[in-house]
Each structure stands twice: as C-alpha cells, then as structure tokens.
Amino acid sequence: MSDVLVIPEQERQTIEAAYQDMLSTIKSMDDEDRQNIQAAYELAVGAHFHQRRKSGEPYVLHPIAVAKICSQEIGLGPTAVIAALLHDVVEDTNITLEDIKVKFGERIAEIVDGLTKLDSAYNNESPQAENFKKVLSTLVEDVRVVLIKMADRLHNMRTLGSMPRHKQLKIAAETNFIYAPLAHRLGLYAFRTEYLDLCMKITDPEHYKEVAQKLAETKRARESYIEEFIRPLKKRLDELQIRYRIMGRPKSIYSIWNKLKNKGVAFEEIYDLFAVRIILDVPRNQEKQSCWIVYSIVTDVHIPIPERLKDWVTTPKSNGYESLHTTVIGPSGRYVEVQIRTERMDEIAERGFAAHWKYKGINGQPDVYERWLDTVREILEDPNSDAVEFLGDFRTNNLFHEEVYVFTPKGDMKVLPLGASALDFAFSIHTDVGYHCTSIRVNNKLQPMGYKLKNGDQIQVLTSKNQRPSEDWLKMVFTGKAKAKIRSSLKEERRQKGEFARESIERKLKNLKVNEIDEAVERLVRYYEYTSHVDFFYALAVDELHIQDVFKPFKEEGGRLVEKPLVIEPKPVVEEGLPELKRRSEKKPLVKARLMINGEPGDAYDFTFANCCNPVQGDEVFAYLTSNAGLKIHRTNCPNAANLMSNYGYRVMKAEWASTTNITFVADLLITGVDAGRGVIESLSHEISSLLQLNIRSFNIHATEEGGFEARISLLVANTDQLYLAIKALKKLEHVSTVTRVE
Ligand code: MN
C-alpha cells in the first residue's frame, strides 16, 4: 500500500510542479544524482503525507522549497539537495536514520542527523546561547549542515505569516540573535539582509510598512535617476571590450530604517537609498587590473570622494569579501556608492562560504574561513568556555565590518578586527604568547597592552613564564578569542581558589548526613543565585559568603538537603530558574491598563510597563517575567526584546491589549525646531492642552547651539492613534522641524 496514491490530484500537481521547478535550479548532476534526488523526493512526499504546514499547504512543499534555496541561492550541489529534501523526515515521521543510511549512504545520513539534532536543540527550552554553541559545533563538523539550516530558517521566516504571533516573535528574535550574525560571518550577505528585513517586518511592522511604502512611492524617480547616472558610464564602459553588467540596487528596508533612526533624518533626506554595482566578466588573472580600469572610468565621469575609497580587492575582508567601493558625486550633487567587482567576487559576496569553497585552492590565498573555523574549534574545545559569553563576543565582533592589517617582526601579515589591541595580537599569535605577555613594542616603541592597532603597525610581543592574565586584561582586548582565553584562565584560577571551600562544604554535608551531595550543592548554588559552582565556591573562599551561614535555611531530610519551611521574611524560592508569577493582591487597586496576559485578563497579575520602551495601548507588546520585579510589559521593537526573547524565551508570555478603554499611558516626544523665543513653549503647550486636550506630565526645553530648540515632552495618551494624531498636529506647527517618539 502506498500513501502517495491517495494524494488529491490537484495537490499532487502542485507538489510535482514545485519539485520540477527546484530541479531546474540544479546546475550540474549526473544520472546517479538524478536518481537519488528523485528517490529522496519520493521518500519525503510519502513520509510527510499526513502533515500540513500552519498555512494548510502540504508539508512536503517546505523541504522542496529548502532544497531550492540551497541550490539556487547558495549554489550547493546534489548532496545538499538530497539532505535538504530529507531534513525533516527523521524528526517528524517514522523514517529512521538507519533507513536513510541504507538508501542514501553514510554522508547524507550524517548531514540529516546534524540537522535533526539542531532542530531538537530548538524544540526544548534551552537558552539560545547553548543552542548557538550546538550550531557552531555542527558547523565545524560539516559546514553544509549549517548552510542547509540557514536555508531552512530562511524559508520558515518567509512563510511565518500563518504562525501565531508569539511564535513569530520568538523565531524572529532567534534569527536576529543567531542566524543573522552567523550569515554575516559566513559571508552570506544576501541571507543576512533578508533575515533582518523579515525580522523587522515582524517586530516592527509599522515602521517596516512605512519605509516599504516610501520606497515604492519613490521607485520611479529613483529609477530615472539611476538611469541618468549610468548612461554616461555605459558609453565609456562599452568601449572597453569587457563583458559587464551594471545595475542600481536598492538598499534593504532594515538598513534604511537604521539610518533614519540613528541619524534622525527624514526619508527624503537620505540619498544613498541604492548603490550602483558594476560586475565584470574577466579571466582570473585580469581581475584586479580590470577593476582599477573601471574605477578610473567611474571617477572620470563622476567626481569621487577620496576618503570613501575602499579597496577589498587588494586585501579581501577576513570573511572573504572582495570588492572595490567608491562614493562619487552624481547628478544634482547626490552622493552615490559604486561597487566594482568581478563575477567571481560577486558570487563570493552573495554566497560567501559556499562560493568560497568553489574557488578554494585556485588562488593560493590564505583560507580565511579555515582560519576562522580553527578559532571557533579552539573556543569550543575549551571546557571553561561559557556559551553566553561566547555568543556575546561573537555578536559584538560581528558588528564590525572593518579590519586592521598589522605585521609580525618577520613581516608576516595578520588581519584583526578593527578595534583590536596589541594584547589581541598576542593572543592571535598563540594562546601561550597571550597568557605570558608582559609588554609590547609597536614600531619599536614600548606601548601599553591595550594599545589599539593601526594599519601597518609592526608588533613585537615580549613574554615571561611567570606572567598570567588578570581581571583587567578583559578590558584591554576586543576579540572573542582573547576574551574567551582570558576568562578561561581566570576561571581556572577561581576554581583553584574555591577548591578548599568545596572540600569544607562537602565535609559539612556529610556531617549533616546528606547523601545526595551533588544535588545538595546544586541546591545551594541556586539558592544563593550564583551562576556556577565555581563562582559559589569562590565566593566562599573570598568571604563573600560565610560557610557557617550557608546552611542556616536548610535541614537534612531522608539523606537530602531541603529548605526549612520559612517563617519570617521568606526569600523568594527560585524553581527551575523561573520566578514565581504573582497574582494581584486583593487590596491593590485595579491596574491601569487592560491587557490580556496568556489569554487571561491582565488584572489578575501584578504587572508594570518597562521603562526602556514605555509601551502605550496599541503598541505590539509582550510580557516578560522578571526575577524580582514581577511581569514587565515591553514593546516588541524594544531594544532589549531580542535579547530577552531569545535568551529567556521561557519567561516570555503573550500579552495583547484588551478592547479600548480611556486609560492613559506615558509617551515621550522629542521635538526640535527653530527657536522662536518664549512663543515656542506657549504654542506647544497650547496645542497639546487646549486643542488636543492631552495632559502633559513633564516638559523640558532648551536652546541648541545652532540657535534652535530641543524639547522633551511626556504626554499622557490613551492609545497609539491619539499619540500619532498629536505627533501629526505638532509637526504642522510653525517653528517645529521634527517630532519623534523617544523609545
Ligand atoms: Mn524544516
């Protein structure tokens, strides 16, 4: 009996069409590949037969779409396509890994196994940092696992629409926290851009729509400008006898929004909404020369801004990116970024790691990815490395796209992230060199270890056997590797110091007749809220905690250490890391807002609005259970949201506004404008109080150096509609230039 036969004809056709479409994107395959892909497809169709996606479509369309992304957007071959088709069968159906091994061989089975393990890492509630560590461990084993996972994540993000809201937020947070930085590190720029756009669409739908709409409205004007900019260039490039493509590419919604937010300018004032890209089709040995010829043409036609020249053709970025960027002054004096690169460089820029492999070994360049993977491997193998810290380091280092190039005394070049210090350099040479570093000479001059490296510096590290890292070294380094190594060494020292305390605690427990020693220690660590055993014992060693007090709240019961029933001033008991959810006490007045928390009226709980984002009614929000301040309500686009949701997802609760009420909220506005003396205060307050009939909670105004004014007003409003009405009205006032809500 075959399940396939029972699939309705129309659905069967949809599935078959998706499959054929996917097949057409595979660049090269032989007969054997073709047969295996067909077999994987049939297996997936049969295995997922009973499943539907949240949208109602047959589930198997998902693995087919993931296989297509792997082939079309990452450029992976038949092996990855097969693994992608099978990526969910072991997890979701009764097909076993053994079945896959028998049918498709060891390698495919291993990749599918890796993907299944990653998935199960997500299904449980373990903190993101641990998940991230798992992703990286898989990465160092077989990169394809992570590349397929990236495709899987991309398809899930693209089709997130039919998921419940709180799941959307969780997936978006995780993507923002882990997958976007990882995509960047692996050079999958296109993926990173799309991830961030899709995240913004979920966490900040209002601004996303606003920017998208403005982009659409200005599309025609932009296209004709690009046309005007490109025309004279084309004329000159055509004379060159080189095959090339030229295009104007709009920047992503996410990056435009960031500019609007950070620079505080209006959409109309942003000029670089697009970049012009020229891609040359030339043989490998003419690449560099051709790029510079084109550069010279571009700067003949349009005037360049010399400081904006970036040459990643001569020295590629450490994630493999190669390109020549320049900014020129186009028609009507607008700045336009021009990117010049070859087809090969373009493929590396779009597909990063995957494309890099294809060209590996041809050019004899140091393999940037291998080097990076070595670092990752080293950090992972260190038993002292802490997942949370590691993720933090990884993310901060990722935000910096720039690099600094320095030299060893022998003249070997080293590439470090911009911001790296002389001490980072020491750790990049060898861990032991870092550990024992006593002083550093830069260009033959003694410099402090925290000295920030500059391009071209020549660096000599002096070491001594007796030297070892101290706490303040952490402030002098920038790279994740150095930080991890220093922390690990410090932890080892703390561990040694705490050893004596550990012995005393264990002896005490034995005297108390406790048999379950490990469990008892665990209980103590949690009770006193230390993050690790090492920290707990160290606290005892340095008298931060006193051994004679430690056992006071406890007693022995049946060979185990248990808490005494609390009589006075109970300390809140933390179970499984989840704080207690407090019901509202009867005496307190009803809380000021109508929120539904986890589907129940919010009146039932004690909750407050977070100060970091001051939500008002109508904002997209979620509830977060804090460890000591009850429930806090945050906006989903709060700067802290991604961190909270991805690291403490288990503390996040669904919150939504109940139907309208006339309850008020605080919203802060920043108003700037041209100073008109006393009249400004009057006209602002008149508008707000008399015309809009809103209450002002606080009002601060001061003159700026340029002769304008800046006012910060706290308003009491009922909902977002009212707030936007107010913003609109204030913007129209004479002398007012901008009105923004302060996050
Ligand atoms: Mn999947």
XYZ file of C-alpha atoms and ligand atoms in Angstrom:
744
model
C 0.000 0.000 0.000
C 1.262 3.403 -0.871
C 0.224 6.682 0.657
C 1.233 8.567 -2.446
C -1.728 7.200 -4.348
C -4.209 8.908 -2.031
C -2.920 12.447 -2.506
C -5.613 14.501 -4.257
C -4.754 15.089 -7.887
C -4.598 18.879 -7.640
C -2.212 18.774 -4.681
C -0.102 16.157 -6.376
C 0.286 18.507 -9.316
C 1.281 21.436 -7.090
C 3.911 19.286 -5.372
C 5.229 17.894 -8.635
C 5.468 21.392 -10.154
C 7.415 22.668 -7.135
C 9.753 19.726 -7.446
C 10.374 20.216 -11.177
C 10.981 23.913 -10.547
C 13.542 23.018 -7.857
C 15.252 20.509 -10.191
C 15.675 23.169 -12.864
C 17.861 25.218 -10.479
C 20.492 22.494 -10.068
C 23.457 23.424 -12.205
C 25.092 20.051 -12.712
C 24.132 16.494 -11.871
C 24.753 13.079 -13.395
C 22.285 10.214 -13.786
C 23.066 8.813 -10.375
C 22.445 12.180 -8.699
C 19.182 12.469 -10.595
C 18.029 9.053 -9.376
C 18.990 9.790 -5.788
C 17.251 13.155 -5.795
C 14.144 11.507 -7.230
C 14.298 8.820 -4.520
C 14.702 11.437 -1.768
C 11.774 13.382 -3.191
C 9.536 10.308 -3.239
C 10.550 9.366 0.275
C 9.796 12.885 1.540
C 6.410 13.011 -0.206
C 5.417 9.685 1.346
C 6.811 10.445 4.797
C 5.197 13.874 5.160
C 1.970 12.752 3.538
C -0.188 13.301 6.618
C 1.381 16.599 7.582
C 0.251 20.111 6.795
C 2.007 23.398 7.368
C 0.273 26.023 9.510
C -0.862 27.671 6.285
C -2.698 24.493 5.303
C -0.400 23.533 2.419
C 1.056 20.032 2.181
C 4.112 19.905 4.412
C 6.413 18.476 1.750
C 6.400 21.816 -0.076
C 8.650 23.051 2.723
C 11.578 20.618 2.210
C 11.257 21.127 -1.555
C 11.498 24.901 -1.069
C 14.505 24.488 1.246
C 16.232 22.306 -1.378
C 15.583 25.008 -3.956
C 17.097 27.729 -1.749
C 20.161 25.508 -1.215
C 20.639 25.041 -4.911
C 19.564 28.397 -6.308
C 20.546 30.869 -3.608
C 23.554 29.166 -2.018
C 24.718 27.227 -5.066
C 25.016 23.885 -3.243
C 25.146 20.611 -5.176
C 23.108 17.371 -5.293
C 24.279 16.061 -1.887
C 22.887 19.111 -0.112
C 19.697 18.979 -2.205
C 19.076 15.391 -1.117
C 19.809 16.207 2.527
C 17.512 19.257 2.335
C 14.665 17.156 0.912
C 15.097 14.752 3.819
C 15.859 17.287 6.535
C 12.609 16.911 8.463
C 11.747 13.238 7.928
C 13.645 11.734 10.860
C 12.341 14.348 13.225
C 8.704 14.294 12.162
C 7.929 10.884 10.678
C 8.645 7.238 11.342
C 11.559 7.062 8.880
C 14.764 6.348 10.807
C 18.303 7.500 10.286
C 19.188 3.903 9.538
C 16.687 3.852 6.632
C 18.380 6.922 5.184
C 21.827 5.446 5.624
C 20.807 2.287 3.767
C 19.184 4.197 0.920
C 21.439 7.223 0.528
C 24.701 6.363 2.232
C 26.665 7.484 5.256
C 27.332 11.091 4.296
C 23.717 12.085 3.665
C 22.700 10.304 6.859
C 25.264 12.317 8.803
C 24.045 15.612 7.430
C 20.406 14.723 8.146
C 21.436 13.654 11.638
C 23.162 17.006 12.212
C 20.041 18.851 11.076
C 17.771 16.742 13.265
C 19.970 17.412 16.293
C 19.931 21.132 15.629
C 16.153 21.030 15.409
C 15.723 19.208 18.658
C 18.011 21.753 20.248
C 15.404 24.350 19.352
C 12.367 22.471 20.436
C 13.444 22.289 24.017
C 13.620 25.404 26.078
C 17.370 25.603 26.458
C 18.808 29.122 26.345
C 19.841 30.425 22.954
C 23.479 30.587 23.865
C 23.572 26.819 24.313
C 21.746 26.377 21.019
C 24.231 28.620 19.373
C 27.061 26.505 20.671
C 25.383 23.472 19.152
C 25.071 25.248 15.826
C 28.761 26.045 15.874
C 29.773 22.503 16.829
C 27.850 21.267 13.816
C 29.468 23.946 11.711
C 32.975 22.767 12.403
C 31.990 19.188 11.536
C 30.281 19.758 8.203
C 29.545 23.262 7.025
C 26.764 22.041 4.794
C 24.625 21.252 7.825
C 24.632 24.887 8.839
C 24.143 26.106 5.271
C 21.068 23.882 4.878
C 19.850 25.057 8.283
C 20.210 28.645 7.055
C 18.052 27.812 4.027
C 15.518 26.100 6.312
C 15.414 29.170 8.541
C 15.041 31.496 5.573
C 12.073 29.583 4.221
C 10.472 29.481 7.660
C 10.966 33.235 8.010
C 9.487 33.879 4.565
C 6.388 31.870 5.461
C 5.979 32.963 9.062
C 2.706 34.757 8.334
C 0.438 31.911 9.371
C 2.165 31.251 12.698
C 0.708 32.521 15.986
C 2.108 35.899 16.958
C 4.180 34.809 19.966
C 5.876 32.106 17.892
C 6.662 34.635 15.180
C 8.330 36.838 17.759
C 10.368 34.019 19.208
C 11.584 32.832 15.813
C 12.379 36.390 14.749
C 14.349 37.018 17.930
C 16.362 33.868 17.451
C 17.054 34.729 13.821
C 18.153 38.196 14.775
C 20.320 36.884 17.579
C 21.998 33.900 15.988
C 21.360 33.442 12.289
C 21.881 36.986 11.057
C 25.344 37.351 12.662
C 26.279 33.859 11.551
C 25.181 34.587 7.979
C 27.315 37.680 8.072
C 30.305 35.770 9.368
C 29.883 33.156 6.658
C 29.659 35.890 4.047
C 26.053 35.119 3.138
C 25.252 38.816 2.840
C 22.056 38.308 0.903
C 20.781 35.982 3.637
C 21.699 38.363 6.396
C 19.909 41.220 4.666
C 16.761 39.201 4.105
C 16.799 37.818 7.671
C 16.994 41.304 9.124
C 14.285 42.658 6.835
C 11.973 39.774 7.726
C 12.717 40.214 11.445
C 11.874 43.888 11.243
C 8.653 43.089 9.405
C 7.625 41.028 12.430
C 8.965 43.028 15.362
C 8.339 46.497 13.972
C 5.611 46.123 11.338
C 4.602 49.766 11.462
C 7.978 51.224 10.508
C 8.594 48.397 8.081
C 5.445 49.265 6.190
C 6.264 52.943 6.350
C 9.698 52.507 4.748
C 8.468 49.932 2.234
C 5.715 52.252 1.151
C 8.019 55.224 0.767
C 10.435 53.108 -1.260
C 7.592 52.093 -3.532
C 6.380 55.674 -3.911
C 9.837 56.931 -4.887
C 10.676 53.961 -7.095
C 10.100 55.695 -10.397
C 12.089 58.810 -9.509
C 14.913 56.632 -8.249
C 14.996 54.525 -11.383
C 15.193 57.521 -13.647
C 17.990 58.949 -11.511
C 19.941 55.689 -11.732
C 19.345 55.711 -15.477
C 20.757 59.223 -15.707
C 23.729 58.260 -13.536
C 24.526 55.122 -15.512
C 24.106 56.420 -19.088
C 27.461 58.240 -19.454
C 29.207 55.360 -17.659
C 27.819 52.784 -20.065
C 29.083 54.745 -23.024
C 32.637 54.626 -21.721
C 32.465 51.018 -20.460
C 31.216 49.780 -23.837
C 34.447 50.992 -25.426
C 36.431 48.689 -23.128
C 35.691 45.347 -24.830
C 34.947 43.765 -21.442
C 31.709 41.947 -20.735
C 29.987 43.600 -17.811
C 26.687 44.110 -16.040
C 25.664 47.347 -14.360
C 22.721 47.890 -12.056
C 21.302 50.084 -9.322
C 20.319 48.104 -6.271
C 18.040 49.487 -3.559
C 19.340 49.067 -0.019
C 17.400 46.947 2.419
C 14.472 48.291 4.386
C 16.219 47.394 7.599
C 19.361 49.362 6.757
C 17.379 52.381 5.557
C 15.355 52.353 8.760
C 18.516 52.188 10.838
C 19.800 55.255 9.067
C 16.555 57.117 9.629
C 16.634 56.221 13.283
C 20.312 56.799 14.000
C 20.771 59.972 12.036
C 17.360 61.329 12.937
C 16.694 62.476 9.389
C 13.606 62.236 7.219
C 13.274 59.663 4.476
C 13.510 62.376 1.843
C 16.898 63.398 3.212
C 18.518 60.021 2.744
C 20.329 59.984 -0.530
C 22.038 56.634 -0.587
C 18.914 54.541 -0.897
C 20.701 52.497 -3.506
C 24.168 51.512 -4.672
C 25.323 51.103 -8.258
C 27.118 47.839 -8.930
C 29.339 47.064 -11.894
C 30.153 43.374 -12.357
C 32.891 42.388 -14.802
C 33.265 39.092 -16.611
C 37.039 38.736 -16.937
C 39.590 35.927 -16.513
C 41.068 35.441 -13.079
C 44.456 36.939 -13.893
C 42.940 40.197 -15.175
C 40.574 40.814 -12.286
C 42.491 43.341 -10.253
C 43.685 45.328 -13.231
C 40.186 45.422 -14.789
C 38.594 46.629 -11.568
C 41.003 49.540 -11.395
C 40.467 50.420 -15.081
C 36.749 50.603 -14.383
C 37.409 52.627 -11.232
C 39.316 55.105 -13.294
C 36.427 55.412 -15.768
C 33.865 55.862 -12.985
C 35.907 58.636 -11.412
C 36.469 60.293 -14.812
C 32.737 60.514 -15.345
C 31.713 61.429 -11.780
C 33.788 63.255 -9.172
C 34.946 60.865 -6.409
C 35.161 61.500 -2.677
C 38.639 60.156 -1.980
C 38.070 59.221 1.697
C 35.311 56.860 0.670
C 37.510 54.576 -1.433
C 37.560 51.033 -0.055
C 39.875 48.523 -1.646
C 38.956 44.973 -0.701
C 40.343 43.709 -3.990
C 43.975 44.011 -2.957
C 43.251 42.811 0.590
C 39.959 40.914 0.993
C 37.957 41.203 4.215
C 38.503 38.416 6.711
C 35.208 36.798 5.754
C 36.371 36.589 2.137
C 34.569 39.643 0.727
C 36.275 41.200 -2.288
C 35.105 44.391 -3.966
C 36.173 47.914 -4.826
C 33.880 50.590 -3.370
C 33.895 54.288 -4.064
C 31.455 57.109 -3.493
C 31.062 59.721 -6.207
C 29.025 62.855 -6.689
C 26.281 62.135 -9.213
C 23.826 64.460 -10.994
C 22.274 67.150 -8.761
C 25.129 66.712 -6.301
C 23.883 63.479 -4.772
C 26.346 61.007 -3.303
C 26.216 57.594 -4.941
C 28.133 54.499 -3.861
C 29.609 52.478 -6.722
C 30.737 48.879 -6.178
C 33.114 47.380 -8.713
C 33.781 43.639 -8.727
C 34.050 40.577 -10.968
C 31.512 37.778 -11.395
C 33.610 35.564 -9.131
C 33.820 38.235 -6.434
C 30.094 38.818 -6.774
C 29.371 35.167 -6.229
C 31.566 35.168 -3.118
C 29.863 38.333 -1.901
C 26.394 36.855 -2.304
C 27.060 33.278 -1.305
C 30.067 33.625 0.929
C 31.379 30.415 2.300
C 29.632 28.201 -0.237
C 31.149 30.031 -3.192
C 34.463 30.411 -1.470
C 34.884 26.662 -1.476
C 34.363 26.536 -5.191
C 37.328 28.827 -5.779
C 39.428 27.485 -2.963
C 42.924 26.455 -3.847
C 42.949 28.281 -7.151
C 44.428 31.473 -5.864
C 46.742 30.259 -3.112
C 45.384 32.910 -0.748
C 45.309 32.123 2.954
C 41.981 30.471 3.550
C 40.047 32.949 5.618
C 37.296 30.513 6.559
C 39.616 27.713 7.596
C 41.365 30.155 9.870
C 38.103 31.310 11.380
C 36.898 27.734 11.844
C 40.115 26.925 13.662
C 39.395 29.718 16.117
C 35.826 28.513 16.628
C 37.046 24.968 17.159
C 39.591 26.120 19.716
C 36.985 28.043 21.719
C 34.526 25.156 21.596
C 37.079 22.673 22.810
C 37.880 24.767 25.847
C 35.917 23.185 28.733
C 35.869 26.508 30.575
C 34.284 28.484 27.770
C 30.899 29.831 28.658
C 28.210 29.763 25.989
C 26.571 33.047 26.962
C 29.833 34.967 26.996
C 30.902 33.339 23.786
C 27.727 34.330 21.993
C 28.126 37.870 23.291
C 31.676 38.075 21.987
C 30.692 36.619 18.676
C 27.943 39.160 18.233
C 29.997 42.204 19.179
C 32.835 41.230 16.921
C 30.402 40.770 14.139
C 29.109 44.250 14.235
C 32.428 45.493 12.995
C 32.918 45.007 9.321
C 36.288 46.660 9.194
C 39.682 45.148 9.708
C 43.138 46.263 10.597
C 46.302 44.842 8.995
C 49.449 44.526 11.059
C 52.796 42.751 10.814
C 54.943 40.417 12.892
C 58.642 41.285 13.353
C 59.339 38.867 10.483
C 56.967 40.763 8.210
C 54.063 38.286 8.159
C 50.721 39.999 7.842
C 47.947 39.417 10.400
C 44.350 40.526 9.959
C 42.418 41.529 13.080
C 39.064 43.219 13.516
C 39.267 46.990 13.739
C 39.361 47.893 17.420
C 41.701 45.022 18.311
C 44.513 45.784 20.749
C 48.158 44.799 20.981
C 47.114 42.158 23.502
C 44.615 40.727 20.985
C 47.515 40.455 18.599
C 49.494 38.461 21.183
C 46.584 36.034 21.585
C 46.213 35.741 17.823
C 49.816 34.543 17.560
C 49.339 31.802 20.150
C 47.363 31.354 23.356
C 50.561 30.948 25.349
C 52.026 34.126 23.907
C 48.881 35.891 25.115
C 48.926 34.352 28.581
C 52.537 35.240 29.249
C 52.634 38.633 27.563
C 54.440 41.208 29.699
C 54.989 44.093 27.328
C 54.561 45.003 23.702
C 56.623 47.015 21.276
C 54.803 48.696 18.426
C 57.078 50.030 15.684
C 59.951 49.609 18.135
C 58.326 51.698 20.818
C 57.008 50.301 24.081
C 53.211 50.644 24.234
C 50.554 49.644 26.778
C 48.966 46.231 26.165
C 45.619 47.886 25.437
C 47.126 49.906 22.547
C 44.658 49.997 19.622
C 46.248 48.595 16.483
C 46.643 50.750 13.396
C 47.137 49.624 9.820
C 50.746 48.806 9.074
C 51.913 48.545 12.700
C 54.763 46.153 13.306
C 54.370 44.392 16.613
C 56.721 42.511 18.882
C 55.448 40.684 21.965
C 57.669 40.139 24.996
C 56.764 37.275 27.319
C 57.682 35.855 30.690
C 56.921 32.416 32.131
C 55.621 33.920 35.391
C 53.091 36.211 33.790
C 49.400 35.310 33.827
C 46.121 37.093 32.912
C 44.284 39.240 35.429
C 40.727 40.561 35.503
C 41.618 43.940 33.959
C 43.016 42.252 30.853
C 39.434 41.705 29.782
C 39.093 45.443 29.298
C 42.161 45.541 27.086
C 41.060 43.015 24.484
C 38.443 43.123 21.813
C 38.411 39.773 20.027
C 36.245 36.887 21.150
C 39.189 34.552 21.121
C 41.296 36.607 23.526
C 38.301 37.235 25.802
C 37.450 33.540 25.930
C 41.051 32.607 26.689
C 41.432 35.169 29.456
C 38.133 34.210 31.043
C 39.077 30.593 30.908
C 42.351 31.274 32.676
C 40.637 33.438 35.306
C 38.033 30.773 35.863
C 40.733 28.181 36.385
C 42.287 30.426 38.992
C 38.960 30.948 40.719
C 38.365 27.221 40.620
C 41.656 26.564 42.343
C 40.947 29.192 44.978
C 37.488 27.705 45.639
C 38.799 24.168 45.960
C 39.257 24.450 49.723
C 35.729 25.808 50.179
C 34.380 22.938 48.113
C 36.012 20.430 50.419
C 34.593 22.113 53.528
C 31.082 22.230 52.050
C 31.242 18.563 51.185
C 32.512 17.692 54.648
C 29.683 19.703 56.243
C 27.123 17.920 54.094
C 28.479 14.557 55.163
C 28.287 15.618 58.816
C 24.669 16.597 58.222
C 24.135 13.039 56.922
C 23.272 14.239 53.426
C 23.847 11.500 50.835
C 22.918 13.324 47.674
C 25.962 15.602 47.720
C 25.784 16.819 44.104
C 22.123 17.604 44.330
C 22.665 19.451 47.621
C 25.461 21.589 46.170
C 23.295 22.377 43.158
C 20.525 23.482 45.511
C 22.882 25.754 47.442
C 24.253 27.348 44.259
C 20.746 28.087 43.060
C 19.515 29.273 46.416
C 22.273 31.864 46.620
C 21.797 32.703 42.940
C 25.272 32.004 41.660
C 25.584 31.132 38.014
C 28.089 28.348 38.525
C 29.624 26.115 41.155
C 32.951 27.778 40.588
C 31.507 31.199 41.434
C 29.788 29.821 44.527
C 32.931 28.226 45.955
C 34.983 31.258 45.045
C 32.509 33.492 46.931
C 33.090 31.302 49.994
C 36.838 31.425 49.503
C 36.910 35.214 49.460
C 34.400 35.510 52.344
C 31.630 36.969 50.247
C 29.553 34.145 51.752
C 30.222 32.566 55.138
C 30.274 28.855 55.466
C 28.603 28.892 58.895
C 25.604 30.838 57.470
C 25.209 28.904 54.259
C 23.322 26.008 55.801
C 21.039 28.058 58.047
C 17.972 27.995 55.786
C 18.376 24.243 55.211
C 17.964 20.948 57.001
C 18.574 17.290 56.249
C 15.594 15.094 55.427
C 15.900 11.477 54.282
C 19.516 11.936 53.188
C 18.771 15.061 51.177
C 19.254 18.731 51.818
C 15.920 20.527 51.899
C 14.838 24.037 52.726
C 13.349 24.675 56.133
C 9.798 25.956 55.988
C 10.079 29.713 56.013
C 8.761 31.583 58.980
C 9.609 35.234 58.609
C 10.626 37.269 55.541
C 10.597 34.437 53.078
C 13.230 34.716 50.406
C 11.603 34.033 47.056
C 12.273 30.485 46.024
C 13.548 30.138 42.528
C 12.447 26.896 40.921
C 13.942 25.826 37.617
C 15.082 29.379 37.141
C 11.508 30.552 36.655
C 10.430 33.210 39.114
C 7.094 32.946 40.787
C 4.217 34.545 38.947
C 2.412 36.723 41.460
C -1.319 37.043 41.477
C -2.554 40.520 42.187
C -3.274 41.037 45.849
C -6.889 41.860 46.632
C -6.122 45.112 48.383
C -4.365 46.760 45.457
C -6.468 48.906 43.134
C -7.093 47.599 39.623
C -4.091 48.105 37.408
C -4.255 50.895 34.952
C -4.416 49.024 31.704
C -6.497 46.361 30.111
C -4.077 43.769 28.931
C -4.678 40.137 28.209
C -1.789 38.053 29.505
C -1.579 34.490 28.290
C -5.216 34.822 27.272
C -6.372 35.871 30.745
C -7.386 39.387 31.751
C -4.202 41.130 32.925
C -5.974 42.446 36.029
C -5.224 39.095 37.583
C -1.499 39.789 37.653
C 0.844 42.377 39.014
C 2.484 43.963 36.047
C 4.246 47.191 35.161
C 5.334 48.843 31.938
C 9.024 48.636 31.162
C 10.898 51.923 31.415
C 13.126 51.107 28.475
C 10.326 51.333 25.922
C 7.241 52.768 27.708
C 4.556 50.899 25.782
C 1.232 52.585 25.163
C -2.024 50.992 24.203
C -1.944 49.789 20.635
C 1.787 49.047 20.609
C 2.775 45.482 19.865
C 3.798 44.091 23.256
C 4.846 41.005 25.159
C 5.069 40.209 28.861
C 8.341 39.239 30.479
C 8.570 37.597 33.868
C 11.479 39.252 35.669
C 13.295 37.592 38.529
C 12.385 40.198 41.108
C 10.023 42.787 39.674
C 7.078 40.683 38.526
C 5.748 40.969 34.998
C 7.080 43.737 32.799
C 5.400 44.740 29.570
C 7.779 45.574 26.714
C 7.202 46.709 23.160
C 8.199 44.067 20.624
C 10.540 46.562 18.994
C 12.154 47.414 22.327
C 15.953 47.352 22.018
C 16.044 44.701 24.764
C 13.379 42.491 23.232
C 15.556 40.291 21.049
C 17.878 39.534 23.919
C 15.062 38.745 26.351
C 13.094 36.616 23.948
C 15.949 34.571 22.685
C 17.810 34.015 25.931
C 14.887 33.780 28.286
C 12.172 32.601 25.907
C 10.661 30.527 28.707
C 9.921 33.682 30.676
C 8.121 35.400 27.835
C 4.352 35.461 27.878
C 1.864 36.527 25.342
C 0.358 39.933 26.021
C -2.188 41.821 23.984
C -4.385 44.817 24.546
C -7.940 44.198 25.528
C -10.646 46.334 23.929
C -10.421 50.092 24.188
C -10.681 51.972 27.430
C -9.952 55.512 28.429
C -6.908 54.619 30.447
C -3.773 56.639 29.907
C -0.117 55.927 29.231
C 3.062 57.909 29.187
C 4.730 58.610 25.857
C 7.838 60.741 25.437
C 8.247 63.020 22.460
C 11.367 64.758 21.250
C 10.596 67.936 19.370
C 13.182 70.010 17.570
C 12.815 73.237 15.711
C 13.877 76.769 15.021
C 13.928 78.871 18.159
C 11.234 81.456 18.336
C 11.823 82.508 21.910
C 9.105 82.301 24.504
C 6.409 81.727 21.911
C 7.524 78.144 21.349
C 6.628 76.885 24.794
C 3.320 78.615 24.615
C 2.352 77.327 21.210
C 3.415 73.760 22.049
C 1.540 73.656 25.304
C -1.494 75.377 23.803
C -1.618 72.826 21.010
C -1.314 69.907 23.412
C -3.521 71.033 26.267
C -6.195 73.105 24.616
C -6.501 71.763 21.126
C -5.547 68.110 21.552
C -6.828 68.030 25.118
C -3.959 65.898 26.366
C -2.238 66.066 29.728
C 1.429 66.966 29.924
C 3.361 65.117 32.591
C 6.661 66.852 32.072
C 8.073 69.451 29.703
C 11.772 70.225 29.201
C 13.063 72.616 26.625
C 16.459 74.088 25.866
C 18.115 76.103 23.126
C 20.631 74.307 20.920
C 23.978 75.706 19.828
C 22.707 76.250 16.311
C 20.051 78.576 17.645
C 17.226 76.070 17.512
C 15.428 74.355 20.348
C 15.002 70.827 21.579
C 12.024 69.902 23.723
C 11.228 66.685 25.514
C 7.611 66.281 26.469
C 6.000 63.463 28.418
C 2.387 63.098 27.420
C -0.465 61.094 28.837
C -2.290 59.442 25.965
C -4.926 56.742 25.707
C -3.621 54.821 22.711
C -1.339 54.954 19.701
C -3.961 56.584 17.499
C -4.136 59.501 19.843
C -0.363 59.676 20.021
C 0.040 59.767 16.236
C -2.613 62.412 15.936
C -0.659 64.502 18.409
C 2.626 63.960 16.542
C 0.965 64.957 13.285
C -0.525 68.092 14.751
C 2.726 69.151 16.421
C 4.668 68.658 13.207
C 2.419 71.170 11.485
C 3.248 73.912 13.974
C 5.327 76.810 12.781
C 8.974 76.632 14.003
C 8.732 72.867 14.598
C 11.034 70.776 12.383
C 10.839 67.238 13.752
C 8.697 65.334 16.219
C 9.814 61.864 17.208
C 8.677 59.410 19.781
C 11.579 58.575 22.056
C 11.989 54.821 22.515
Mn 12.475 22.493 8.239
